[in-house]
Amino acid sequence: MSFPVQRPRRLRRTPGIRALVRETSVDPGDFVYPLFINETLTAPRPIGTMPGVSQITVEGAVLEAKELKSLGIGATILFGLPKTKDDRGTSAYDPNGPVPRAIAAMKDAVPELVIITDVCVDEYTDHGHCGILRPMRGSRDGELEVDNDATLEVLTKAAIAHARAGADVIAPSDMMDGRVGALRRGLDEAGFTDLPILSYAVKYASAFYGPFREAAECAPKFGDRAGYQMDPANSREAIKEARLDLEEGADMLMVKPALPYLDIIRQVKDAFDVPVGAYNVSGEYAMIKAAAAAGMIDEARAVRELLTSIKRAGADFIVTYHAKDAAKQL
Ligand code: PBG
């Protein structure tokens, strides 16, 4: 028996045929654009490590909201840079802090924009860790460690402050155990039973957060985050983290970073029946920008390709600093 010559190129011949058989699409409606609200500023401050991204004022957030809407981008995620920091992250739940003020102003101007808030204390603690510290058990030389359960109280207060200001989705990124359950209980008791939680369930201890730590001024003053963020070598643990967060009441899951963890996005997507987001983080963005500035790659094509790969891996939406540029090119 002889087979006809197989010719997959038949379906690549014209742009029209390629469009017809394309399996994955990327749309501005899939993007979430991060904003850094700094209440000490009076004008935008460019972030050196992230060309094209700036810290902005509360008023600036309103302009961004309007721009996102005009580009068809449906959502933003807010990070706050407060006037004051202390060792307990008190300003994280100040109702007049940068995030609650920005939410109120943006909701007034563009009510349909989905506002997600990052809930974590690292931007609000003077030591830069994602939790409240206590002396490390067993340490003789005064080392400190993150106190999981003390941190949950601060996170819950922060989430409620964001909810009261009008946030649409609460996204805890701290990686404390039990935080989704704690936030769910706190939000329910405060009357926000219908407010969804997007859990950064699978967050790795990654070198690719480097530029963000300048953006959000939250680099840890000592040590690292390996005691609470995940080991890049682990994938079964990703499924476990995701399952625990769903059991505690998470409505959506996020995998972070995106590109070095496309396999994890796929596994989480296949294992659970909830929407899965991916965070294309600051270091991933900075690499593209640096290579493009050096004339080494075609930025627009590279960005389209990488966003497509994240969708193809199974992400329903992508948090990305490329959102505005990509929306203009799509
Ligand atoms: C913690 C947080 C981080 C990022 C988002 N939320 C930094 C960290 O864990 O050190 C990183 C995002 C990025 O790199 O773009 N609040």
Tab-separated table of C-alpha atoms and ligand atoms in Angstrom:
chain	number	residue	atom	x	y	z
A	1	MET	CA	0.000	0.000	0.000
A	2	SER	CA	1.355	3.432	-0.829
A	3	PHE	CA	0.405	6.619	0.956
A	4	PRO	CA	-0.012	9.998	-0.692
A	5	VAL	CA	2.787	12.451	0.134
A	6	GLN	CA	1.780	14.286	3.293
A	7	ARG	CA	1.720	18.053	2.743
A	8	PRO	CA	1.008	20.041	5.942
A	9	ARG	CA	2.222	23.130	4.082
A	10	ARG	CA	-1.121	23.175	2.198
A	11	LEU	CA	-2.602	24.797	5.283
A	12	ARG	CA	0.177	27.402	5.509
A	13	ARG	CA	-0.058	28.739	1.977
A	14	THR	CA	-1.938	31.993	2.501
A	15	PRO	CA	-2.615	34.331	5.421
A	16	GLY	CA	-6.312	33.529	5.056
A	17	ILE	CA	-5.849	29.781	5.432
A	18	ARG	CA	-3.416	30.261	8.303
A	19	ALA	CA	-5.947	32.442	10.107
A	20	LEU	CA	-8.648	29.824	9.559
A	21	VAL	CA	-6.701	27.001	11.176
A	22	ARG	CA	-4.990	29.013	13.929
A	23	GLU	CA	-5.518	27.268	17.266
A	24	THR	CA	-4.637	30.045	19.699
A	25	SER	CA	-5.668	33.682	19.682
A	26	VAL	CA	-4.416	36.603	21.729
A	27	ASP	CA	-6.711	39.525	22.364
A	28	PRO	CA	-6.326	42.762	24.395
A	29	GLY	CA	-9.234	41.471	26.477
A	30	ASP	CA	-6.875	38.744	27.770
A	31	PHE	CA	-4.475	41.282	29.290
A	32	VAL	CA	-4.137	42.654	32.801
A	33	TYR	CA	-1.887	45.732	32.986
A	34	PRO	CA	-0.001	46.361	36.267
A	35	LEU	CA	0.141	49.878	37.718
A	36	PHE	CA	2.413	51.182	40.482
A	37	ILE	CA	0.704	53.932	42.477
A	38	ASN	CA	3.202	56.001	44.466
A	39	GLU	CA	1.556	58.471	46.824
A	40	THR	CA	4.759	60.452	47.374
A	41	LEU	CA	4.980	61.538	43.728
A	42	THR	CA	3.582	64.593	41.970
A	43	ALA	CA	4.574	63.414	38.481
A	44	PRO	CA	5.296	60.003	36.912
A	45	ARG	CA	8.712	58.503	37.746
A	46	PRO	CA	10.169	56.210	35.076
A	47	ILE	CA	11.426	52.845	36.345
A	48	GLY	CA	14.982	52.414	35.095
A	49	THR	CA	14.908	48.633	34.930
A	50	MET	CA	11.582	48.541	33.071
A	51	PRO	CA	11.757	50.850	30.037
A	52	GLY	CA	8.309	52.248	29.235
A	53	VAL	CA	6.912	51.662	32.740
A	54	SER	CA	6.605	54.363	35.405
A	55	GLN	CA	5.442	54.743	38.949
A	56	ILE	CA	2.419	57.030	38.803
A	57	THR	CA	0.261	59.278	40.989
A	58	VAL	CA	-3.380	58.663	41.918
A	59	GLU	CA	-4.395	61.202	39.251
A	60	GLY	CA	-2.130	59.404	36.784
A	61	ALA	CA	-4.021	56.190	37.492
A	62	VAL	CA	-7.187	57.790	36.121
A	63	LEU	CA	-5.420	58.646	32.851
A	64	GLU	CA	-4.156	55.063	32.657
A	65	ALA	CA	-7.662	53.698	33.240
A	66	LYS	CA	-8.957	55.728	30.309
A	67	GLU	CA	-6.098	54.607	28.084
A	68	LEU	CA	-6.603	50.938	28.969
A	69	LYS	CA	-10.273	51.220	28.125
A	70	SER	CA	-9.523	52.862	24.784
A	71	LEU	CA	-7.113	50.008	23.950
A	72	GLY	CA	-9.664	47.319	24.804
A	73	ILE	CA	-7.682	46.100	27.831
A	74	GLY	CA	-10.225	44.967	30.379
A	75	ALA	CA	-8.291	44.836	33.632
A	76	THR	CA	-5.509	46.314	35.729
A	77	ILE	CA	-3.694	45.084	38.838
A	78	LEU	CA	-2.651	47.722	41.362
A	79	PHE	CA	0.459	47.907	43.528
A	80	GLY	CA	0.868	50.645	46.135
A	81	LEU	CA	3.917	52.575	47.278
A	82	PRO	CA	2.998	54.240	50.569
A	83	LYS	CA	4.405	57.356	52.286
A	84	THR	CA	5.306	55.399	55.387
A	85	LYS	CA	6.564	51.879	56.030
A	86	ASP	CA	6.991	50.093	59.353
A	87	ASP	CA	7.949	46.618	60.513
A	88	ARG	CA	4.295	45.494	60.641
A	89	GLY	CA	3.126	46.815	57.253
A	90	THR	CA	0.465	48.997	58.875
A	91	SER	CA	0.027	51.227	55.821
A	92	ALA	CA	-1.115	48.171	53.815
A	93	TYR	CA	-4.619	48.614	55.263
A	94	ASP	CA	-4.801	52.419	55.425
A	95	PRO	CA	-8.172	53.312	53.833
A	96	ASN	CA	-6.495	56.462	52.485
A	97	GLY	CA	-3.464	54.595	51.156
A	98	PRO	CA	-2.428	54.759	47.500
A	99	VAL	CA	-4.360	51.675	46.368
A	100	PRO	CA	-7.763	52.510	47.948
A	101	ARG	CA	-7.501	56.101	46.665
A	102	ALA	CA	-6.583	54.958	43.169
A	103	ILE	CA	-9.439	52.431	43.105
A	104	ALA	CA	-11.985	55.089	44.019
A	105	ALA	CA	-10.671	57.567	41.445
A	106	MET	CA	-10.436	54.975	38.658
A	107	LYS	CA	-13.903	53.573	39.384
A	108	ASP	CA	-15.362	57.088	39.158
A	109	ALA	CA	-13.755	57.629	35.764
A	110	VAL	CA	-13.981	54.176	34.141
A	111	PRO	CA	-16.417	51.997	36.117
A	112	GLU	CA	-16.221	49.020	33.744
A	113	LEU	CA	-12.443	48.524	34.078
A	114	VAL	CA	-11.835	45.453	36.248
A	115	ILE	CA	-9.606	46.448	39.151
A	116	ILE	CA	-7.575	43.659	40.706
A	117	THR	CA	-5.485	44.500	43.756
A	118	ASP	CA	-2.275	42.773	44.739
A	119	VAL	CA	-2.509	41.928	48.426
A	120	CYS	CA	0.895	41.582	50.063
A	121	VAL	CA	2.821	43.471	52.709
A	122	ASP	CA	6.264	43.708	51.095
A	123	GLU	CA	5.622	47.186	49.678
A	124	TYR	CA	4.501	48.346	53.129
A	125	THR	CA	7.142	46.809	55.419
A	126	ASP	CA	10.410	48.626	56.111
A	127	HIS	CA	12.307	45.298	55.851
A	128	GLY	CA	10.723	44.401	52.479
A	129	HIS	CA	9.557	40.887	53.365
A	130	CYS	CA	6.107	39.607	52.438
A	131	GLY	CA	5.228	39.006	56.066
A	132	ILE	CA	5.570	40.103	59.666
A	133	LEU	CA	8.850	38.987	61.235
A	134	ARG	CA	9.647	37.225	64.502
A	135	PRO	CA	12.866	35.791	65.961
A	136	MET	CA	13.731	32.548	64.192
A	137	ARG	CA	13.045	29.481	66.297
A	138	GLY	CA	16.336	27.858	67.265
A	139	SER	CA	18.554	30.700	66.012
A	140	ARG	CA	21.316	31.849	68.347
A	141	ASP	CA	22.374	34.940	66.454
A	142	GLY	CA	19.123	36.872	66.333
A	143	GLU	CA	17.961	35.822	62.866
A	144	LEU	CA	14.373	36.618	61.906
A	145	GLU	CA	11.721	34.641	60.061
A	146	VAL	CA	8.271	35.376	58.646
A	147	ASP	CA	5.461	34.708	61.122
A	148	ASN	CA	2.792	33.096	58.933
A	149	ASP	CA	-0.292	33.533	61.075
A	150	ALA	CA	0.505	37.063	62.264
A	151	THR	CA	0.789	38.018	58.594
A	152	LEU	CA	-2.678	36.658	57.799
A	153	GLU	CA	-4.291	39.320	59.983
A	154	VAL	CA	-2.582	42.174	58.135
A	155	LEU	CA	-3.409	40.658	54.739
A	156	THR	CA	-7.060	40.297	55.689
A	157	LYS	CA	-7.269	43.926	56.796
A	158	ALA	CA	-5.626	45.031	53.536
A	159	ALA	CA	-8.061	42.982	51.429
A	160	ILE	CA	-11.038	44.485	53.265
A	161	ALA	CA	-9.654	48.014	52.749
A	162	HIS	CA	-9.367	47.310	49.007
A	163	ALA	CA	-12.861	45.806	48.924
A	164	ARG	CA	-14.381	48.830	50.680
A	165	ALA	CA	-12.711	51.124	48.141
A	166	GLY	CA	-14.379	49.202	45.304
A	167	ALA	CA	-11.893	46.566	44.084
A	168	ASP	CA	-13.362	43.921	41.764
A	169	VAL	CA	-10.900	41.090	42.477
A	170	ILE	CA	-8.496	40.471	45.376
A	171	ALA	CA	-5.173	38.839	44.486
A	172	PRO	CA	-2.979	37.653	47.379
A	173	SER	CA	0.667	37.289	46.293
A	174	ASP	CA	2.381	36.735	49.643
A	175	MET	CA	2.508	32.880	49.668
A	176	MET	CA	1.583	32.520	53.345
A	177	ASP	CA	-0.136	29.234	54.177
A	178	GLY	CA	-3.866	29.567	54.730
A	179	ARG	CA	-4.156	33.078	53.342
A	180	VAL	CA	-6.921	32.366	50.862
A	181	GLY	CA	-9.087	30.891	53.628
A	182	ALA	CA	-8.304	33.801	55.938
A	183	LEU	CA	-9.122	36.370	53.249
A	184	ARG	CA	-12.318	34.566	52.248
A	185	ARG	CA	-13.543	34.500	55.855
A	186	GLY	CA	-12.598	38.134	56.417
A	187	LEU	CA	-14.227	39.322	53.204
A	188	ASP	CA	-17.396	37.307	53.882
A	189	GLU	CA	-17.697	38.676	57.416
A	190	ALA	CA	-17.270	42.208	56.087
A	191	GLY	CA	-20.130	41.606	53.636
A	192	PHE	CA	-18.093	40.958	50.466
A	193	THR	CA	-19.315	37.423	49.797
A	194	ASP	CA	-19.459	38.110	46.052
A	195	LEU	CA	-15.891	39.411	45.674
A	196	PRO	CA	-13.658	36.884	43.855
A	197	ILE	CA	-10.164	35.875	44.960
A	198	LEU	CA	-7.459	35.371	42.363
A	199	SER	CA	-4.762	33.434	44.163
A	200	TYR	CA	-1.128	33.685	43.135
A	201	ALA	CA	-1.236	30.019	44.089
A	202	VAL	CA	1.898	28.964	42.255
A	203	LYS	CA	4.562	31.575	42.798
A	204	TYR	CA	8.188	30.610	42.425
A	205	ALA	CA	11.184	32.178	44.194
A	206	SER	CA	12.401	33.707	40.937
A	207	ALA	CA	15.331	35.810	39.748
A	208	PHE	CA	12.914	37.324	37.230
A	209	TYR	CA	11.316	39.580	39.867
A	210	GLY	CA	14.482	41.706	40.013
A	211	PRO	CA	13.223	44.753	38.103
A	212	PHE	CA	9.897	44.737	40.010
A	213	ARG	CA	11.698	45.213	43.268
A	214	GLU	CA	12.920	48.584	42.000
A	215	ALA	CA	9.464	49.355	40.622
A	216	ALA	CA	7.675	48.601	43.877
A	217	GLU	CA	10.614	49.498	46.150
A	218	CYS	CA	10.229	46.214	47.999
A	219	ALA	CA	13.558	44.368	47.784
A	220	PRO	CA	14.091	42.466	51.060
A	221	LYS	CA	16.678	44.249	53.222
A	222	PHE	CA	18.150	40.883	54.239
A	223	GLY	CA	17.741	37.255	53.230
A	224	ASP	CA	15.512	36.125	50.370
A	225	ARG	CA	12.005	34.827	49.789
A	226	ALA	CA	12.876	31.138	49.453
A	227	GLY	CA	11.226	30.408	52.826
A	228	TYR	CA	7.801	31.223	51.413
A	229	GLN	CA	8.004	31.215	47.595
A	230	MET	CA	8.336	27.944	45.703
A	231	ASP	CA	11.457	26.129	44.564
A	232	PRO	CA	11.762	26.416	40.735
A	233	ALA	CA	12.579	22.707	40.618
A	234	ASN	CA	9.122	21.590	41.804
A	235	SER	CA	5.987	20.849	39.790
A	236	ARG	CA	3.993	18.408	41.950
A	237	GLU	CA	4.136	21.041	44.656
A	238	ALA	CA	2.468	23.472	42.233
A	239	ILE	CA	-0.551	21.194	42.000
A	240	LYS	CA	-0.651	20.886	45.766
A	241	GLU	CA	-0.515	24.675	46.284
A	242	ALA	CA	-3.276	25.160	43.713
A	243	ARG	CA	-5.474	22.462	45.281
A	244	LEU	CA	-5.104	23.897	48.774
A	245	ASP	CA	-6.035	27.382	47.568
A	246	LEU	CA	-9.119	26.075	45.764
A	247	GLU	CA	-10.165	24.180	48.893
A	248	GLU	CA	-9.808	27.429	50.833
A	249	GLY	CA	-12.071	29.249	48.383
A	250	ALA	CA	-9.940	30.682	45.571
A	251	ASP	CA	-11.987	31.486	42.442
A	252	MET	CA	-9.043	31.757	40.036
A	253	LEU	CA	-5.423	30.676	40.068
A	254	MET	CA	-2.246	32.315	38.865
A	255	VAL	CA	1.133	30.909	37.884
A	256	LYS	CA	4.137	33.199	38.171
A	257	PRO	CA	6.505	33.812	36.383
A	258	ALA	CA	5.142	32.701	32.992
A	259	LEU	CA	7.784	31.825	30.414
A	260	PRO	CA	10.111	29.612	32.481
A	261	TYR	CA	6.972	27.831	33.802
A	262	LEU	CA	4.833	27.122	30.723
A	263	ASP	CA	4.769	23.440	31.710
A	264	ILE	CA	3.322	24.402	35.083
A	265	ILE	CA	0.608	26.559	33.470
A	266	ARG	CA	-0.408	23.547	31.391
A	267	GLN	CA	-0.431	21.168	34.356
A	268	VAL	CA	-2.478	23.509	36.529
A	269	LYS	CA	-4.905	24.149	33.677
A	270	ASP	CA	-5.402	20.424	33.080
A	271	ALA	CA	-5.777	19.571	36.755
A	272	PHE	CA	-8.435	22.130	37.728
A	273	ASP	CA	-11.584	23.585	36.236
A	274	VAL	CA	-11.110	27.242	37.207
A	275	PRO	CA	-9.675	30.132	35.181
A	276	VAL	CA	-5.879	30.221	35.219
A	277	GLY	CA	-3.858	33.404	34.794
A	278	ALA	CA	-0.141	33.763	34.158
A	279	TYR	CA	2.096	36.603	35.298
A	280	ASN	CA	4.627	37.566	32.623
A	281	VAL	CA	6.904	39.244	35.168
A	282	SER	CA	9.237	42.222	35.212
A	283	GLY	CA	12.427	40.298	34.374
A	284	GLU	CA	10.791	38.638	31.375
A	285	TYR	CA	9.746	42.098	30.183
A	286	ALA	CA	13.172	43.624	30.840
A	287	MET	CA	14.932	40.933	28.784
A	288	ILE	CA	12.779	41.653	25.750
A	289	LYS	CA	13.230	45.410	26.125
A	290	ALA	CA	17.002	45.084	26.478
A	291	ALA	CA	17.348	42.782	23.475
A	292	ALA	CA	15.120	45.032	21.369
A	293	ALA	CA	17.023	48.175	22.407
A	294	ALA	CA	20.253	46.460	21.357
A	295	GLY	CA	18.728	45.687	17.971
A	296	MET	CA	18.878	41.954	18.607
A	297	ILE	CA	15.231	41.037	18.138
A	298	ASP	CA	12.054	42.366	16.575
A	299	GLU	CA	10.179	43.424	19.705
A	300	ALA	CA	6.642	43.377	18.302
A	301	ARG	CA	7.002	39.889	16.824
A	302	ALA	CA	8.749	38.517	19.899
A	303	VAL	CA	6.042	39.871	22.175
A	304	ARG	CA	3.246	38.449	20.040
A	305	GLU	CA	4.977	35.087	20.022
A	306	LEU	CA	5.567	34.934	23.743
A	307	LEU	CA	2.030	36.048	24.604
A	308	THR	CA	0.717	33.385	22.211
A	309	SER	CA	2.884	30.753	23.892
A	310	ILE	CA	1.477	31.659	27.308
A	311	LYS	CA	-2.094	31.341	25.984
A	312	ARG	CA	-1.215	28.105	24.176
A	313	ALA	CA	0.151	26.683	27.445
A	314	GLY	CA	-3.334	27.159	28.885
A	315	ALA	CA	-3.541	30.642	30.410
A	316	ASP	CA	-6.945	32.309	30.206
A	317	PHE	CA	-5.461	35.738	30.897
A	318	ILE	CA	-2.004	37.264	31.147
A	319	VAL	CA	-0.706	39.907	33.526
A	320	THR	CA	1.875	41.701	31.400
A	321	TYR	CA	3.767	44.973	31.118
A	322	HIS	CA	3.614	44.489	27.339
A	323	ALA	CA	-0.191	44.882	27.416
A	324	LYS	CA	-0.451	48.404	26.010
A	325	ASP	CA	2.184	47.916	23.292
A	326	ALA	CA	0.718	44.565	22.303
A	327	ALA	CA	-2.837	45.933	22.211
A	328	LYS	CA	-1.695	48.654	19.809
A	329	GLN	CA	-0.136	46.083	17.494
A	330	LEU	CA	-2.774	43.345	17.524
B	1	PBG	C1	4.997	40.645	45.868
B	1	PBG	C2	5.058	40.635	44.379
B	1	PBG	C3	6.208	40.534	43.579
B	1	PBG	C4	5.771	40.587	42.252
B	1	PBG	C5	4.398	40.731	42.269
B	1	PBG	N1	3.972	40.728	43.591
B	1	PBG	C6	7.636	40.521	43.943
B	1	PBG	C7	8.227	39.489	44.765
B	1	PBG	O1	7.622	38.471	45.089
B	1	PBG	O2	9.389	39.686	45.099
B	1	PBG	C8	6.676	40.514	41.060
B	1	PBG	C9	6.114	40.968	39.783
B	1	PBG	C10	7.109	41.166	38.707
B	1	PBG	O3	8.298	40.835	38.815
B	1	PBG	O4	6.682	41.696	37.673
B	1	PBG	N2	4.144	41.658	46.331
